[in-house]
Amino acid sequence: MENISKVEFILQTLKKMFPDAHCELVHKNAYELIIAVVLSAQTTDVAVNKVTPDLFSKYPTPTDLANADLSDVEHCIKKIGLYRNKSKNIVTLAQKLLDDYQGEVPQTMEELVTLPGVGRKTANVVLSEWFKIPSIAVDTHVERVSKRLGLAYKKDDVLTVEKKLMKKIDKNSWSLSHHLLIFFGRYHCKAKNPSCSECAFLEICKENNKSFS
Ligand code: SF4
């Protein structure tokens, strides 16, 4: 790690580990992406990708979803967690897109967070992934690994973690860094049983492998 900062070391290492880090939620447009991200709360992208083909073939536009029968939507996504609440959210989200945004997904954080079920994390994913506006979405993986790697304190809330990452990481790398940290959390530094014995960050890790032995 000589001559480079800790954050550069982390990002360079993660780029080598995950050269193909990307958004794993399957989507064709901003509408599909925002719905998929809302559905992904407290479940996996793999689980979401199993229900969205059917959902988007039945409701290909915000207008179709806004006019959907709630029980039909529930039936469509019932294999994922919290499906009742999520069904209500995505139908009202589609209605709000029609009422307030001419059926288009808005492109600002301020507008995105007015949509049902959409918080900063979801908004940041949409801004970054679809609109290519540099953003760092802090989900459970990003929060956990940022704290383990000492990029944020254990006590920091998600907004503080987001601000610290934005300060430490070059703006041009925000979106890629978000994917790299997610892949690291999803496939290596998992919440339970992280792969500490083969980790390049043992020396800097705040938890270090003793916690998991
Ligand atoms: Fe994660 Fe373990 Fe590596 Fe620390 S040493 S960053 S906990 S995998």
PDB file of C-alpha atoms and ligand atoms in Angstrom:
ATOM      1  CA  MET A   1       0.000   0.000   0.000  1.00  0.00           C
ATOM      2  CA  GLU A   2       3.072   2.219  -0.315  1.00  0.00           C
ATOM      3  CA  ASN A   3       2.538   5.638  -1.896  1.00  0.00           C
ATOM      4  CA  ILE A   4      -1.189   5.239  -2.351  1.00  0.00           C
ATOM      5  CA  SER A   5      -4.018   6.087  -0.005  1.00  0.00           C
ATOM      6  CA  LYS A   6      -6.002   3.396   1.760  1.00  0.00           C
ATOM      7  CA  VAL A   7      -9.070   4.025  -0.358  1.00  0.00           C
ATOM      8  CA  GLU A   8      -7.050   3.786  -3.590  1.00  0.00           C
ATOM      9  CA  PHE A   9      -5.532   0.517  -2.380  1.00  0.00           C
ATOM     10  CA  ILE A  10      -8.990  -0.842  -1.620  1.00  0.00           C
ATOM     11  CA  LEU A  11     -10.459   0.193  -4.968  1.00  0.00           C
ATOM     12  CA  GLN A  12      -7.492  -1.022  -7.004  1.00  0.00           C
ATOM     13  CA  THR A  13      -7.623  -4.372  -5.235  1.00  0.00           C
ATOM     14  CA  LEU A  14     -11.388  -4.675  -5.707  1.00  0.00           C
ATOM     15  CA  LYS A  15     -11.056  -3.866  -9.420  1.00  0.00           C
ATOM     16  CA  LYS A  16      -8.694  -6.821  -9.759  1.00  0.00           C
ATOM     17  CA  MET A  17     -11.005  -9.064  -7.737  1.00  0.00           C
ATOM     18  CA  PHE A  18     -14.183  -8.016  -9.561  1.00  0.00           C
ATOM     19  CA  PRO A  19     -13.332  -6.693 -13.034  1.00  0.00           C
ATOM     20  CA  ASP A  20     -16.967  -7.146 -14.076  1.00  0.00           C
ATOM     21  CA  ALA A  21     -18.717  -5.509 -11.080  1.00  0.00           C
ATOM     22  CA  HIS A  22     -22.077  -4.219 -12.306  1.00  0.00           C
ATOM     23  CA  CYS A  23     -25.745  -3.835 -11.418  1.00  0.00           C
ATOM     24  CA  GLU A  24     -27.197  -7.339 -11.245  1.00  0.00           C
ATOM     25  CA  LEU A  25     -30.857  -6.320 -11.388  1.00  0.00           C
ATOM     26  CA  VAL A  26     -32.136  -7.097 -14.882  1.00  0.00           C
ATOM     27  CA  HIS A  27     -33.843  -4.076 -16.456  1.00  0.00           C
ATOM     28  CA  LYS A  28     -34.430  -2.468 -19.855  1.00  0.00           C
ATOM     29  CA  ASN A  29     -35.387   1.071 -18.854  1.00  0.00           C
ATOM     30  CA  ALA A  30     -35.605   3.462 -15.890  1.00  0.00           C
ATOM     31  CA  TYR A  31     -39.122   2.307 -14.997  1.00  0.00           C
ATOM     32  CA  GLU A  32     -38.054  -1.338 -14.763  1.00  0.00           C
ATOM     33  CA  LEU A  33     -34.940  -0.397 -12.823  1.00  0.00           C
ATOM     34  CA  ILE A  34     -36.710   1.652 -10.165  1.00  0.00           C
ATOM     35  CA  ILE A  35     -39.346  -1.058  -9.677  1.00  0.00           C
ATOM     36  CA  ALA A  36     -36.650  -3.742  -9.433  1.00  0.00           C
ATOM     37  CA  VAL A  37     -34.691  -1.732  -6.857  1.00  0.00           C
ATOM     38  CA  VAL A  38     -37.820  -1.168  -4.745  1.00  0.00           C
ATOM     39  CA  LEU A  39     -38.500  -4.918  -4.892  1.00  0.00           C
ATOM     40  CA  SER A  40     -34.923  -5.725  -3.883  1.00  0.00           C
ATOM     41  CA  ALA A  41     -35.280  -4.389  -0.321  1.00  0.00           C
ATOM     42  CA  GLN A  42     -34.435  -7.148   2.138  1.00  0.00           C
ATOM     43  CA  THR A  43     -34.144  -9.763  -0.565  1.00  0.00           C
ATOM     44  CA  THR A  44     -31.576 -10.754  -3.177  1.00  0.00           C
ATOM     45  CA  ASP A  45     -31.203  -9.486  -6.739  1.00  0.00           C
ATOM     46  CA  VAL A  46     -31.402 -13.123  -7.859  1.00  0.00           C
ATOM     47  CA  ALA A  47     -34.855 -13.466  -6.245  1.00  0.00           C
ATOM     48  CA  VAL A  48     -36.022 -10.186  -7.825  1.00  0.00           C
ATOM     49  CA  ASN A  49     -34.784 -11.257 -11.264  1.00  0.00           C
ATOM     50  CA  LYS A  50     -36.967 -14.356 -11.002  1.00  0.00           C
ATOM     51  CA  VAL A  51     -40.210 -12.379 -10.627  1.00  0.00           C
ATOM     52  CA  THR A  52     -39.614  -9.293 -12.771  1.00  0.00           C
ATOM     53  CA  PRO A  53     -39.837 -10.962 -16.237  1.00  0.00           C
ATOM     54  CA  ASP A  54     -43.446 -11.936 -15.510  1.00  0.00           C
ATOM     55  CA  LEU A  55     -44.213  -8.613 -13.787  1.00  0.00           C
ATOM     56  CA  PHE A  56     -42.848  -6.483 -16.636  1.00  0.00           C
ATOM     57  CA  SER A  57     -44.462  -8.585 -19.324  1.00  0.00           C
ATOM     58  CA  LYS A  58     -47.859  -8.055 -17.640  1.00  0.00           C
ATOM     59  CA  TYR A  59     -47.201  -4.391 -16.802  1.00  0.00           C
ATOM     60  CA  PRO A  60     -44.702  -3.059 -19.349  1.00  0.00           C
ATOM     61  CA  THR A  61     -45.336   0.626 -18.610  1.00  0.00           C
ATOM     62  CA  PRO A  62     -46.131   2.803 -15.568  1.00  0.00           C
ATOM     63  CA  THR A  63     -49.677   3.207 -16.947  1.00  0.00           C
ATOM     64  CA  ASP A  64     -50.220  -0.566 -16.950  1.00  0.00           C
ATOM     65  CA  LEU A  65     -48.929  -0.914 -13.402  1.00  0.00           C
ATOM     66  CA  ALA A  66     -50.861   2.127 -12.136  1.00  0.00           C
ATOM     67  CA  ASN A  67     -54.086   0.510 -13.325  1.00  0.00           C
ATOM     68  CA  ALA A  68     -53.235  -2.980 -12.115  1.00  0.00           C
ATOM     69  CA  ASP A  69     -55.339  -4.994  -9.730  1.00  0.00           C
ATOM     70  CA  LEU A  70     -53.356  -5.132  -6.482  1.00  0.00           C
ATOM     71  CA  SER A  71     -54.045  -8.827  -5.880  1.00  0.00           C
ATOM     72  CA  ASP A  72     -52.742  -9.665  -9.383  1.00  0.00           C
ATOM     73  CA  VAL A  73     -49.516  -7.784  -8.650  1.00  0.00           C
ATOM     74  CA  GLU A  74     -49.211  -9.590  -5.312  1.00  0.00           C
ATOM     75  CA  HIS A  75     -49.628 -12.901  -7.097  1.00  0.00           C
ATOM     76  CA  CYS A  76     -46.903 -11.940  -9.569  1.00  0.00           C
ATOM     77  CA  ILE A  77     -44.280 -11.122  -6.930  1.00  0.00           C
ATOM     78  CA  LYS A  78     -45.363 -13.359  -4.072  1.00  0.00           C
ATOM     79  CA  LYS A  79     -42.087 -15.312  -4.123  1.00  0.00           C
ATOM     80  CA  ILE A  80     -40.146 -12.370  -2.701  1.00  0.00           C
ATOM     81  CA  GLY A  81     -40.200 -11.074   0.872  1.00  0.00           C
ATOM     82  CA  LEU A  82     -42.620  -8.330   1.951  1.00  0.00           C
ATOM     83  CA  TYR A  83     -44.544  -8.806  -1.281  1.00  0.00           C
ATOM     84  CA  ARG A  84     -47.805  -7.279  -0.013  1.00  0.00           C
ATOM     85  CA  ASN A  85     -46.176  -4.034   1.042  1.00  0.00           C
ATOM     86  CA  LYS A  86     -43.998  -3.958  -2.067  1.00  0.00           C
ATOM     87  CA  SER A  87     -47.017  -4.541  -4.333  1.00  0.00           C
ATOM     88  CA  LYS A  88     -48.781  -1.554  -2.796  1.00  0.00           C
ATOM     89  CA  ASN A  89     -45.652   0.571  -3.119  1.00  0.00           C
ATOM     90  CA  ILE A  90     -44.966  -0.208  -6.771  1.00  0.00           C
ATOM     91  CA  VAL A  91     -48.593   0.379  -7.818  1.00  0.00           C
ATOM     92  CA  THR A  92     -48.748   3.741  -6.006  1.00  0.00           C
ATOM     93  CA  LEU A  93     -45.262   4.548  -7.314  1.00  0.00           C
ATOM     94  CA  ALA A  94     -46.524   4.015 -10.878  1.00  0.00           C
ATOM     95  CA  GLN A  95     -49.591   6.165 -10.126  1.00  0.00           C
ATOM     96  CA  LYS A  96     -47.375   8.965  -8.812  1.00  0.00           C
ATOM     97  CA  LEU A  97     -45.149   8.740 -11.888  1.00  0.00           C
ATOM     98  CA  LEU A  98     -48.261   9.380 -13.986  1.00  0.00           C
ATOM     99  CA  ASP A  99     -49.733  12.072 -11.728  1.00  0.00           C
ATOM    100  CA  ASP A 100     -46.568  14.085 -11.072  1.00  0.00           C
ATOM    101  CA  TYR A 101     -43.953  13.177 -13.682  1.00  0.00           C
ATOM    102  CA  GLN A 102     -45.830  12.493 -16.962  1.00  0.00           C
ATOM    103  CA  GLY A 103     -45.078   8.790 -16.586  1.00  0.00           C
ATOM    104  CA  GLU A 104     -41.300   9.361 -16.627  1.00  0.00           C
ATOM    105  CA  VAL A 105     -38.867   8.449 -13.856  1.00  0.00           C
ATOM    106  CA  PRO A 106     -37.502  11.775 -12.539  1.00  0.00           C
ATOM    107  CA  GLN A 107     -33.774  12.492 -12.587  1.00  0.00           C
ATOM    108  CA  THR A 108     -33.162  14.248  -9.287  1.00  0.00           C
ATOM    109  CA  MET A 109     -32.742  12.942  -5.756  1.00  0.00           C
ATOM    110  CA  GLU A 110     -35.339  15.444  -4.475  1.00  0.00           C
ATOM    111  CA  GLU A 111     -37.993  14.152  -6.874  1.00  0.00           C
ATOM    112  CA  LEU A 112     -37.090  10.467  -6.661  1.00  0.00           C
ATOM    113  CA  VAL A 113     -37.498  10.318  -2.883  1.00  0.00           C
ATOM    114  CA  THR A 114     -41.093  11.585  -3.203  1.00  0.00           C
ATOM    115  CA  LEU A 115     -41.997   8.229  -4.779  1.00  0.00           C
ATOM    116  CA  PRO A 116     -43.476   5.499  -2.540  1.00  0.00           C
ATOM    117  CA  GLY A 117     -40.891   2.974  -1.365  1.00  0.00           C
ATOM    118  CA  VAL A 118     -38.008   5.078  -2.698  1.00  0.00           C
ATOM    119  CA  GLY A 119     -35.324   6.222  -0.262  1.00  0.00           C
ATOM    120  CA  ARG A 120     -31.835   7.610  -0.865  1.00  0.00           C
ATOM    121  CA  LYS A 121     -30.374   4.202  -1.663  1.00  0.00           C
ATOM    122  CA  THR A 122     -32.899   3.417  -4.383  1.00  0.00           C
ATOM    123  CA  ALA A 123     -32.661   6.955  -5.750  1.00  0.00           C
ATOM    124  CA  ASN A 124     -28.866   6.740  -5.905  1.00  0.00           C
ATOM    125  CA  VAL A 125     -29.001   3.416  -7.766  1.00  0.00           C
ATOM    126  CA  VAL A 126     -31.354   4.912 -10.377  1.00  0.00           C
ATOM    127  CA  LEU A 127     -29.315   8.117 -10.715  1.00  0.00           C
ATOM    128  CA  SER A 128     -26.089   6.200 -11.082  1.00  0.00           C
ATOM    129  CA  GLU A 129     -27.169   3.196 -13.113  1.00  0.00           C
ATOM    130  CA  TRP A 130     -29.674   4.694 -15.518  1.00  0.00           C
ATOM    131  CA  PHE A 131     -28.971   8.405 -15.644  1.00  0.00           C
ATOM    132  CA  LYS A 132     -25.190   8.032 -15.250  1.00  0.00           C
ATOM    133  CA  ILE A 133     -25.081  10.710 -12.563  1.00  0.00           C
ATOM    134  CA  PRO A 134     -22.205   9.919 -10.164  1.00  0.00           C
ATOM    135  CA  SER A 135     -23.705   8.539  -6.944  1.00  0.00           C
ATOM    136  CA  ILE A 136     -22.897   6.085  -4.179  1.00  0.00           C
ATOM    137  CA  ALA A 137     -25.835   4.016  -3.012  1.00  0.00           C
ATOM    138  CA  VAL A 138     -25.235   2.662   0.471  1.00  0.00           C
ATOM    139  CA  ASP A 139     -27.017  -0.647   0.851  1.00  0.00           C
ATOM    140  CA  THR A 140     -26.417  -3.242   3.533  1.00  0.00           C
ATOM    141  CA  HIS A 141     -23.266  -4.572   1.783  1.00  0.00           C
ATOM    142  CA  VAL A 142     -21.718  -1.165   1.186  1.00  0.00           C
ATOM    143  CA  GLU A 143     -22.415  -0.106   4.763  1.00  0.00           C
ATOM    144  CA  ARG A 144     -20.943  -3.293   6.259  1.00  0.00           C
ATOM    145  CA  VAL A 145     -17.770  -3.425   4.186  1.00  0.00           C
ATOM    146  CA  SER A 146     -17.139   0.324   4.486  1.00  0.00           C
ATOM    147  CA  LYS A 147     -17.125  -0.089   8.248  1.00  0.00           C
ATOM    148  CA  ARG A 148     -14.998  -3.240   8.221  1.00  0.00           C
ATOM    149  CA  LEU A 149     -12.482  -1.577   5.906  1.00  0.00           C
ATOM    150  CA  GLY A 150     -12.310   1.511   8.107  1.00  0.00           C
ATOM    151  CA  LEU A 151     -13.824   3.878   5.548  1.00  0.00           C
ATOM    152  CA  ALA A 152     -16.505   4.732   8.118  1.00  0.00           C
ATOM    153  CA  TYR A 153     -17.058   4.197  11.822  1.00  0.00           C
ATOM    154  CA  LYS A 154     -19.208   1.410  13.179  1.00  0.00           C
ATOM    155  CA  LYS A 155     -21.550   3.964  14.751  1.00  0.00           C
ATOM    156  CA  ASP A 156     -22.104   5.907  11.498  1.00  0.00           C
ATOM    157  CA  ASP A 157     -25.595   5.918  10.017  1.00  0.00           C
ATOM    158  CA  VAL A 158     -26.061   5.225   6.289  1.00  0.00           C
ATOM    159  CA  LEU A 159     -26.124   8.892   5.315  1.00  0.00           C
ATOM    160  CA  THR A 160     -22.851   9.497   7.144  1.00  0.00           C
ATOM    161  CA  VAL A 161     -21.328   6.476   5.397  1.00  0.00           C
ATOM    162  CA  GLU A 162     -22.493   7.847   2.036  1.00  0.00           C
ATOM    163  CA  LYS A 163     -20.991  11.273   2.761  1.00  0.00           C
ATOM    164  CA  LYS A 164     -17.691   9.789   3.947  1.00  0.00           C
ATOM    165  CA  LEU A 165     -17.384   7.630   0.830  1.00  0.00           C
ATOM    166  CA  MET A 166     -18.162  10.621  -1.408  1.00  0.00           C
ATOM    167  CA  LYS A 167     -15.464  12.618   0.354  1.00  0.00           C
ATOM    168  CA  LYS A 168     -12.803   9.906   0.163  1.00  0.00           C
ATOM    169  CA  ILE A 169     -13.501   8.645  -3.380  1.00  0.00           C
ATOM    170  CA  ASP A 170     -12.975  10.613  -6.585  1.00  0.00           C
ATOM    171  CA  LYS A 171     -16.364  11.627  -8.022  1.00  0.00           C
ATOM    172  CA  ASN A 172     -15.655   9.919 -11.353  1.00  0.00           C
ATOM    173  CA  SER A 173     -15.291   6.629  -9.480  1.00  0.00           C
ATOM    174  CA  TRP A 174     -18.391   6.866  -7.280  1.00  0.00           C
ATOM    175  CA  SER A 175     -20.650   4.626  -9.357  1.00  0.00           C
ATOM    176  CA  LEU A 176     -18.015   1.961 -10.036  1.00  0.00           C
ATOM    177  CA  SER A 177     -16.934   2.012  -6.375  1.00  0.00           C
ATOM    178  CA  HIS A 178     -20.518   1.361  -5.349  1.00  0.00           C
ATOM    179  CA  HIS A 179     -20.583  -1.786  -7.518  1.00  0.00           C
ATOM    180  CA  LEU A 180     -17.137  -2.911  -6.316  1.00  0.00           C
ATOM    181  CA  LEU A 181     -18.105  -2.567  -2.652  1.00  0.00           C
ATOM    182  CA  ILE A 182     -21.373  -4.412  -3.264  1.00  0.00           C
ATOM    183  CA  PHE A 183     -19.597  -7.287  -5.039  1.00  0.00           C
ATOM    184  CA  PHE A 184     -17.036  -7.481  -2.245  1.00  0.00           C
ATOM    185  CA  GLY A 185     -19.809  -7.644   0.357  1.00  0.00           C
ATOM    186  CA  ARG A 186     -21.935 -10.041  -1.645  1.00  0.00           C
ATOM    187  CA  TYR A 187     -19.269 -12.538  -2.699  1.00  0.00           C
ATOM    188  CA  HIS A 188     -16.314 -12.209  -0.299  1.00  0.00           C
ATOM    189  CA  CYS A 189     -16.837 -10.143   2.845  1.00  0.00           C
ATOM    190  CA  LYS A 190     -20.249 -11.608   3.605  1.00  0.00           C
ATOM    191  CA  ALA A 191     -22.162 -10.669   6.750  1.00  0.00           C
ATOM    192  CA  LYS A 192     -21.719 -14.176   8.115  1.00  0.00           C
ATOM    193  CA  ASN A 193     -18.596 -16.229   7.441  1.00  0.00           C
ATOM    194  CA  PRO A 194     -16.598 -13.706   5.425  1.00  0.00           C
ATOM    195  CA  SER A 195     -13.563 -15.121   3.592  1.00  0.00           C
ATOM    196  CA  CYS A 196     -11.004 -13.573   5.968  1.00  0.00           C
ATOM    197  CA  SER A 197      -8.349 -16.242   5.487  1.00  0.00           C
ATOM    198  CA  GLU A 198      -7.945 -15.233   1.844  1.00  0.00           C
ATOM    199  CA  CYS A 199      -8.534 -11.496   2.177  1.00  0.00           C
ATOM    200  CA  ALA A 200      -6.194  -8.815   0.850  1.00  0.00           C
ATOM    201  CA  PHE A 201      -7.446  -6.410   3.515  1.00  0.00           C
ATOM    202  CA  LEU A 202      -6.587  -8.381   6.659  1.00  0.00           C
ATOM    203  CA  GLU A 203      -4.032  -5.761   7.722  1.00  0.00           C
ATOM    204  CA  ILE A 204      -6.441  -2.848   7.517  1.00  0.00           C
ATOM    205  CA  CYS A 205      -9.659  -4.608   8.478  1.00  0.00           C
ATOM    206  CA  LYS A 206     -11.273  -3.194  11.614  1.00  0.00           C
ATOM    207  CA  GLU A 207     -13.021  -6.447  12.414  1.00  0.00           C
ATOM    208  CA  ASN A 208     -10.168  -8.673  11.309  1.00  0.00           C
ATOM    209  CA  ASN A 209     -10.488 -12.401  11.131  1.00  0.00           C
ATOM    210  CA  LYS A 210     -10.319 -12.908  14.910  1.00  0.00           C
ATOM    211  CA  SER A 211     -13.954 -11.847  15.117  1.00  0.00           C
ATOM    212  CA  PHE A 212     -14.951 -14.636  12.771  1.00  0.00           C
ATOM    213  CA  SER A 213     -12.711 -17.462  13.881  1.00  0.00           C
TER     214      SER A 213
HETATM  215 FE1  SF4 B   1     -14.070  -8.725   5.367  1.00  0.00          FE
HETATM  216 FE2  SF4 B   1     -12.668 -10.548   6.702  1.00  0.00          FE
HETATM  217 FE3  SF4 B   1     -11.528  -9.158   4.739  1.00  0.00          FE
HETATM  218 FE4  SF4 B   1     -12.158  -7.977   7.046  1.00  0.00          FE
HETATM  219  S1  SF4 B   1     -10.629  -9.605   6.752  1.00  0.00           S
HETATM  220  S2  SF4 B   1     -12.508  -7.156   5.011  1.00  0.00           S
HETATM  221  S3  SF4 B   1     -14.072  -9.033   7.571  1.00  0.00           S
HETATM  222  S4  SF4 B   1     -13.217 -10.629   4.534  1.00  0.00           S
END
